[in-house]
PDB file of C-alpha atoms in Angstrom:
ATOM      1  CA  MET A   1     244.205 254.170  79.435  1.00 44.00           C
ATOM      2  CA  SER A   2     241.151 252.803  77.680  1.00 51.00           C
ATOM      3  CA  LYS A   3     237.629 252.044  78.893  1.00 64.00           C
ATOM      4  CA  ASN A   4     235.575 249.323  77.280  1.00 67.00           C
ATOM      5  CA  LYS A   5     231.808 249.137  77.473  1.00 71.00           C
ATOM      6  CA  GLU A   6     229.727 246.234  76.197  1.00 74.00           C
ATOM      7  CA  ILE A   7     226.285 247.038  74.807  1.00 74.00           C
ATOM      8  CA  ALA A   8     223.584 244.532  73.891  1.00 76.00           C
ATOM      9  CA  HIS A   9     221.884 245.545  70.659  1.00 72.00           C
ATOM     10  CA  SER A  10     219.636 244.074  68.001  1.00 74.00           C
ATOM     11  CA  LEU A  11     220.004 244.472  64.258  1.00 72.00           C
ATOM     12  CA  GLU A  12     216.734 244.457  62.364  1.00 76.00           C
ATOM     13  CA  GLN A  13     216.455 243.703  58.668  1.00 74.00           C
ATOM     14  CA  THR A  14     213.372 243.855  56.479  1.00 75.00           C
ATOM     15  CA  THR A  15     213.420 241.847  53.259  1.00 75.00           C
ATOM     16  CA  TYR A  16     210.791 241.669  50.528  1.00 73.00           C
ATOM     17  CA  HIS A  17     210.767 238.316  48.740  1.00 69.00           C
ATOM     18  CA  ILE A  18     209.502 238.804  45.202  1.00 74.00           C
ATOM     19  CA  GLU A  19     208.866 235.098  44.605  1.00 77.00           C
ATOM     20  CA  LYS A  20     206.886 234.647  47.834  1.00 78.00           C
ATOM     21  CA  GLY A  21     205.306 238.103  47.761  1.00 78.00           C
ATOM     22  CA  VAL A  22     205.905 238.593  51.471  1.00 82.00           C
ATOM     23  CA  VAL A  23     207.827 240.915  53.731  1.00 80.00           C
ATOM     24  CA  GLU A  24     210.010 239.202  56.299  1.00 80.00           C
ATOM     25  CA  LYS A  25     211.589 240.871  59.289  1.00 80.00           C
ATOM     26  CA  THR A  26     214.529 239.320  61.081  1.00 80.00           C
ATOM     27  CA  THR A  27     216.187 240.417  64.292  1.00 80.00           C
ATOM     28  CA  THR A  28     219.728 239.414  65.149  1.00 76.00           C
ATOM     29  CA  PRO A  29     221.056 240.017  68.671  1.00 77.00           C
ATOM     30  CA  VAL A  30     224.597 241.409  68.762  1.00 72.00           C
ATOM     31  CA  ASN A  31     226.956 242.561  71.473  1.00 74.00           C
ATOM     32  CA  LEU A  32     228.885 245.701  70.678  1.00 72.00           C
ATOM     33  CA  MET A  33     232.107 246.614  72.407  1.00 69.00           C
ATOM     34  CA  LEU A  34     232.721 250.337  72.645  1.00 67.00           C
ATOM     35  CA  VAL A  35     236.361 251.167  73.090  1.00 63.00           C
ATOM     36  CA  GLU A  36     236.965 254.646  74.426  1.00 62.00           C
ATOM     37  CA  LYS A  37     240.564 254.873  73.360  1.00 56.00           C
ATOM     38  CA  LYS A  38     241.811 257.490  70.983  1.00 58.00           C
ATOM     39  CA  THR A  39     244.865 256.672  68.941  1.00 55.00           C
ATOM     40  CA  LYS A  40     246.509 258.467  66.081  1.00 57.00           C
ATOM     41  CA  THR A  41     247.004 256.508  62.921  1.00 55.00           C
ATOM     42  CA  ASP A  42     247.884 257.230  59.344  1.00 55.00           C
ATOM     43  CA  GLU A  43     245.444 254.607  58.095  1.00 58.00           C
ATOM     44  CA  GLN A  44     242.800 255.648  55.607  1.00 64.00           C
ATOM     45  CA  TRP A  45     239.251 254.307  55.767  1.00 75.00           C
ATOM     46  CA  LEU A  46     236.702 253.546  53.085  1.00 83.00           C
ATOM     47  CA  ILE A  47     233.116 252.528  53.814  1.00 85.00           C
ATOM     48  CA  LEU A  48     231.724 249.891  51.423  1.00 85.00           C
ATOM     49  CA  TRP A  49     227.994 249.172  51.473  1.00 83.00           C
ATOM     50  CA  GLN A  50     227.232 245.461  51.776  1.00 82.00           C
ATOM     51  CA  GLY A  51     223.484 245.529  51.197  1.00 70.00           C
ATOM     52  CA  ASP A  52     221.317 243.926  48.600  1.00 60.00           C
ATOM     53  CA  GLY A  53     219.857 247.315  47.701  1.00 63.00           C
ATOM     54  CA  GLU A  54     220.405 249.509  44.694  1.00 65.00           C
ATOM     55  CA  MET A  55     224.164 248.963  44.630  1.00 74.00           C
ATOM     56  CA  GLY A  56     226.792 247.842  47.107  1.00 80.00           C
ATOM     57  CA  LEU A  57     229.068 244.845  47.146  1.00 84.00           C
ATOM     58  CA  ASP A  58     226.246 242.499  46.191  1.00 83.00           C
ATOM     59  CA  TYR A  59     225.718 244.482  42.974  1.00 83.00           C
ATOM     60  CA  LEU A  60     229.447 244.317  42.200  1.00 86.00           C
ATOM     61  CA  SER A  61     229.510 240.556  42.731  1.00 85.00           C
ATOM     62  CA  THR A  62     226.718 240.052  40.186  1.00 86.00           C
ATOM     63  CA  CYS A  63     227.860 242.590  37.594  1.00 87.00           C
ATOM     64  CA  ASP A  64     228.581 240.270  34.655  1.00 90.00           C
ATOM     65  CA  SER A  65     229.794 243.093  32.406  1.00 92.00           C
ATOM     66  CA  LEU A  66     232.957 243.566  34.513  1.00 93.00           C
ATOM     67  CA  THR A  67     236.019 241.363  34.107  1.00 93.00           C
ATOM     68  CA  GLY A  68     238.918 240.648  36.434  1.00 92.00           C
ATOM     69  CA  ALA A  69     240.953 243.368  34.706  1.00 93.00           C
ATOM     70  CA  ASP A  70     238.120 245.848  35.295  1.00 95.00           C
ATOM     71  CA  PHE A  71     238.082 244.994  38.999  1.00 94.00           C
ATOM     72  CA  LYS A  72     241.871 245.454  39.191  1.00 95.00           C
ATOM     73  CA  VAL A  73     241.428 248.956  37.779  1.00 95.00           C
ATOM     74  CA  PHE A  74     238.549 249.558  40.211  1.00 95.00           C
ATOM     75  CA  PHE A  75     240.714 248.577  43.193  1.00 93.00           C
ATOM     76  CA  LYS A  76     243.529 250.809  41.964  1.00 94.00           C
ATOM     77  CA  LEU A  77     241.029 253.687  41.725  1.00 93.00           C
ATOM     78  CA  LEU A  78     239.875 252.957  45.282  1.00 92.00           C
ATOM     79  CA  LYS A  79     243.469 253.273  46.444  1.00 90.00           C
ATOM     80  CA  ALA A  80     243.615 256.808  45.004  1.00 89.00           C
ATOM     81  CA  LEU A  81     240.187 257.812  46.360  1.00 90.00           C
ATOM     82  CA  ARG A  82     240.016 261.160  48.152  1.00 88.00           C
ATOM     83  CA  HIS A  83     237.572 262.292  50.828  1.00 86.00           C
ATOM     84  CA  GLY A  84     234.252 263.037  49.163  1.00 86.00           C
ATOM     85  CA  ASN A  85     234.745 260.122  46.722  1.00 90.00           C
ATOM     86  CA  GLU A  86     236.778 261.979  44.098  1.00 91.00           C
ATOM     87  CA  VAL A  87     239.583 260.187  42.308  1.00 90.00           C
ATOM     88  CA  LEU A  88     241.952 261.837  39.853  1.00 89.00           C
ATOM     89  CA  VAL A  89     243.356 259.583  37.155  1.00 89.00           C
ATOM     90  CA  ASN A  90     246.276 260.142  34.843  1.00 89.00           C
ATOM     91  CA  GLN A  91     245.469 257.278  32.473  1.00 89.00           C
ATOM     92  CA  VAL A  92     248.897 257.164  30.873  1.00 89.00           C
ATOM     93  CA  GLY A  93     250.651 256.976  34.255  1.00 91.00           C
ATOM     94  CA  LEU A  94     248.169 254.500  35.714  1.00 92.00           C
ATOM     95  CA  ALA A  95     248.421 252.242  32.653  1.00 93.00           C
ATOM     96  CA  LYS A  96     252.224 252.140  33.029  1.00 94.00           C
ATOM     97  CA  GLU A  97     251.948 251.492  36.770  1.00 93.00           C
ATOM     98  CA  MET A  98     249.520 248.612  36.191  1.00 93.00           C
ATOM     99  CA  ASN A  99     251.434 247.257  33.185  1.00 94.00           C
ATOM    100  CA  LEU A 100     248.359 247.716  30.966  1.00 93.00           C
ATOM    101  CA  SER A 101     248.016 249.336  27.599  1.00 94.00           C
ATOM    102  CA  GLN A 102     246.339 252.740  27.798  1.00 92.00           C
ATOM    103  CA  PRO A 103     243.443 251.593  25.544  1.00 94.00           C
ATOM    104  CA  ASN A 104     242.773 248.619  27.866  1.00 95.00           C
ATOM    105  CA  LEU A 105     242.799 250.887  30.924  1.00 94.00           C
ATOM    106  CA  SER A 106     240.473 253.310  29.157  1.00 94.00           C
ATOM    107  CA  ARG A 107     238.148 250.433  28.226  1.00 96.00           C
ATOM    108  CA  SER A 108     237.995 249.266  31.860  1.00 96.00           C
ATOM    109  CA  ILE A 109     237.208 252.784  33.077  1.00 95.00           C
ATOM    110  CA  LYS A 110     234.468 253.055  30.437  1.00 96.00           C
ATOM    111  CA  LYS A 111     232.953 249.758  31.622  1.00 96.00           C
ATOM    112  CA  LEU A 112     233.042 250.937  35.251  1.00 95.00           C
ATOM    113  CA  LEU A 113     231.258 254.127  34.157  1.00 95.00           C
ATOM    114  CA  GLU A 114     228.626 252.194  32.167  1.00 94.00           C
ATOM    115  CA  ALA A 115     228.005 249.880  35.140  1.00 93.00           C
ATOM    116  CA  GLY A 116     227.514 252.918  37.382  1.00 91.00           C
ATOM    117  CA  VAL A 117     230.350 251.913  39.705  1.00 92.00           C
ATOM    118  CA  ILE A 118     232.113 255.206  39.101  1.00 93.00           C
ATOM    119  CA  LEU A 119     230.585 258.431  37.856  1.00 92.00           C
ATOM    120  CA  PRO A 120     232.093 261.174  35.704  1.00 90.00           C
ATOM    121  CA  GLY A 121     233.786 263.827  37.803  1.00 85.00           C
ATOM    122  CA  GLU A 122     233.063 267.493  37.564  1.00 79.00           C
ATOM    123  CA  THR A 123     236.590 268.725  36.909  1.00 75.00           C
ATOM    124  CA  GLN A 124     239.752 267.903  35.049  1.00 73.00           C
ATOM    125  CA  HIS A 125     243.125 268.794  36.535  1.00 72.00           C
ATOM    126  CA  GLY A 126     245.716 268.919  33.757  1.00 74.00           C
ATOM    127  CA  PRO A 127     246.333 265.354  32.548  1.00 75.00           C
ATOM    128  CA  HIS A 128     244.164 263.969  35.372  1.00 82.00           C
ATOM    129  CA  LYS A 129     240.558 263.081  34.668  1.00 86.00           C
ATOM    130  CA  SER A 130     238.188 263.280  37.596  1.00 89.00           C
ATOM    131  CA  TYR A 131     235.815 260.485  38.555  1.00 93.00           C
ATOM    132  CA  THR A 132     233.631 259.879  41.580  1.00 92.00           C
ATOM    133  CA  LEU A 133     232.984 256.569  43.293  1.00 93.00           C
ATOM    134  CA  ASN A 134     229.239 255.975  43.251  1.00 91.00           C
ATOM    135  CA  PRO A 135     228.181 256.730  46.852  1.00 91.00           C
ATOM    136  CA  CYS A 136     225.870 253.693  46.705  1.00 88.00           C
ATOM    137  CA  ILE A 137     228.989 251.507  46.399  1.00 89.00           C
ATOM    138  CA  GLY A 138     231.102 253.182  49.074  1.00 89.00           C
ATOM    139  CA  TRP A 139     232.223 256.394  50.707  1.00 90.00           C
ATOM    140  CA  LYS A 140     235.526 257.916  51.775  1.00 90.00           C
ATOM    141  CA  GLY A 141     234.700 260.036  54.782  1.00 85.00           C
ATOM    142  CA  THR A 142     232.451 259.709  57.795  1.00 83.00           C
ATOM    143  CA  LEU A 143     229.672 257.147  57.980  1.00 84.00           C
ATOM    144  CA  GLN A 144     227.090 259.913  58.417  1.00 85.00           C
ATOM    145  CA  GLN A 145     228.337 261.740  55.293  1.00 86.00           C
ATOM    146  CA  GLY A 146     228.321 258.487  53.356  1.00 85.00           C
ATOM    147  CA  ALA A 147     224.767 257.579  54.346  1.00 86.00           C
ATOM    148  CA  THR A 148     223.585 261.103  53.471  1.00 89.00           C
ATOM    149  CA  GLU A 149     225.308 261.039  50.059  1.00 89.00           C
ATOM    150  CA  LYS A 150     223.958 257.551  49.319  1.00 88.00           C
ATOM    151  CA  ARG A 151     220.378 258.694  50.021  1.00 88.00           C
ATOM    152  CA  ARG A 152     220.914 261.870  47.971  1.00 90.00           C
ATOM    153  CA  HIS A 153     222.257 259.883  45.018  1.00 88.00           C
ATOM    154  CA  LEU A 154     219.367 257.402  45.148  1.00 87.00           C
ATOM    155  CA  ARG A 155     216.872 260.307  45.119  1.00 88.00           C
ATOM    156  CA  LEU A 156     218.622 261.801  42.071  1.00 87.00           C
ATOM    157  CA  VAL A 157     218.541 258.464  40.249  1.00 83.00           C
ATOM    158  CA  LYS A 158     214.846 257.926  41.012  1.00 85.00           C
ATOM    159  CA  THR A 159     213.982 261.486  39.962  1.00 86.00           C
ATOM    160  CA  SER A 160     215.881 261.003  36.706  1.00 81.00           C
ATOM    161  CA  GLN A 161     214.126 257.667  36.055  1.00 81.00           C
ATOM    162  CA  ASN A 162     210.715 259.226  36.724  1.00 83.00           C
ATOM    163  CA  GLU A 163     211.479 262.108  34.351  1.00 83.00           C
ATOM    164  CA  GLN A 164     212.503 259.647  31.626  1.00 80.00           C
ATOM    165  CA  LYS A 165     209.267 257.684  32.063  1.00 78.00           C
ATOM    166  CA  GLY A 166     207.080 260.783  32.099  1.00 73.00           C
ATOM    167  CA  GLY A 167     208.925 262.724  29.411  1.00 57.00           C
TER     168      GLY A 167
END
């Protein structure tokens, strides 16, 4: 048996318009339906950030350096994503599976790395190279973990940028 509860809520968004030089705040009323029903499922979930911020889907949609083939590789990598954003890639096997030449697959992975969509992984497992989905793009795990990792990654990027400017 399930219980449903409707909750009135407001979403607030703050936007800084560079051209106008102003900060605008908007509030959107929403009704949320909480469903208190627990079901078991084998489905896997991936959180993708929509925002206009540092990364997210908006960044991907405006990333001119990536081609359709690069996005196909990206989606295939998302399919293999593990909790904690790690993906292990056997490039030879993945190239065969996608009907791509290994050099073309390698080129797409390099472009995804250069665009910051994926990051180099910390380990290599036999023929599998390890990569990590940039936590500013998305997260495989809980929403709380994803938000924490996104903030942590943004701090690391800003610290690195400040060190490059000062050093």
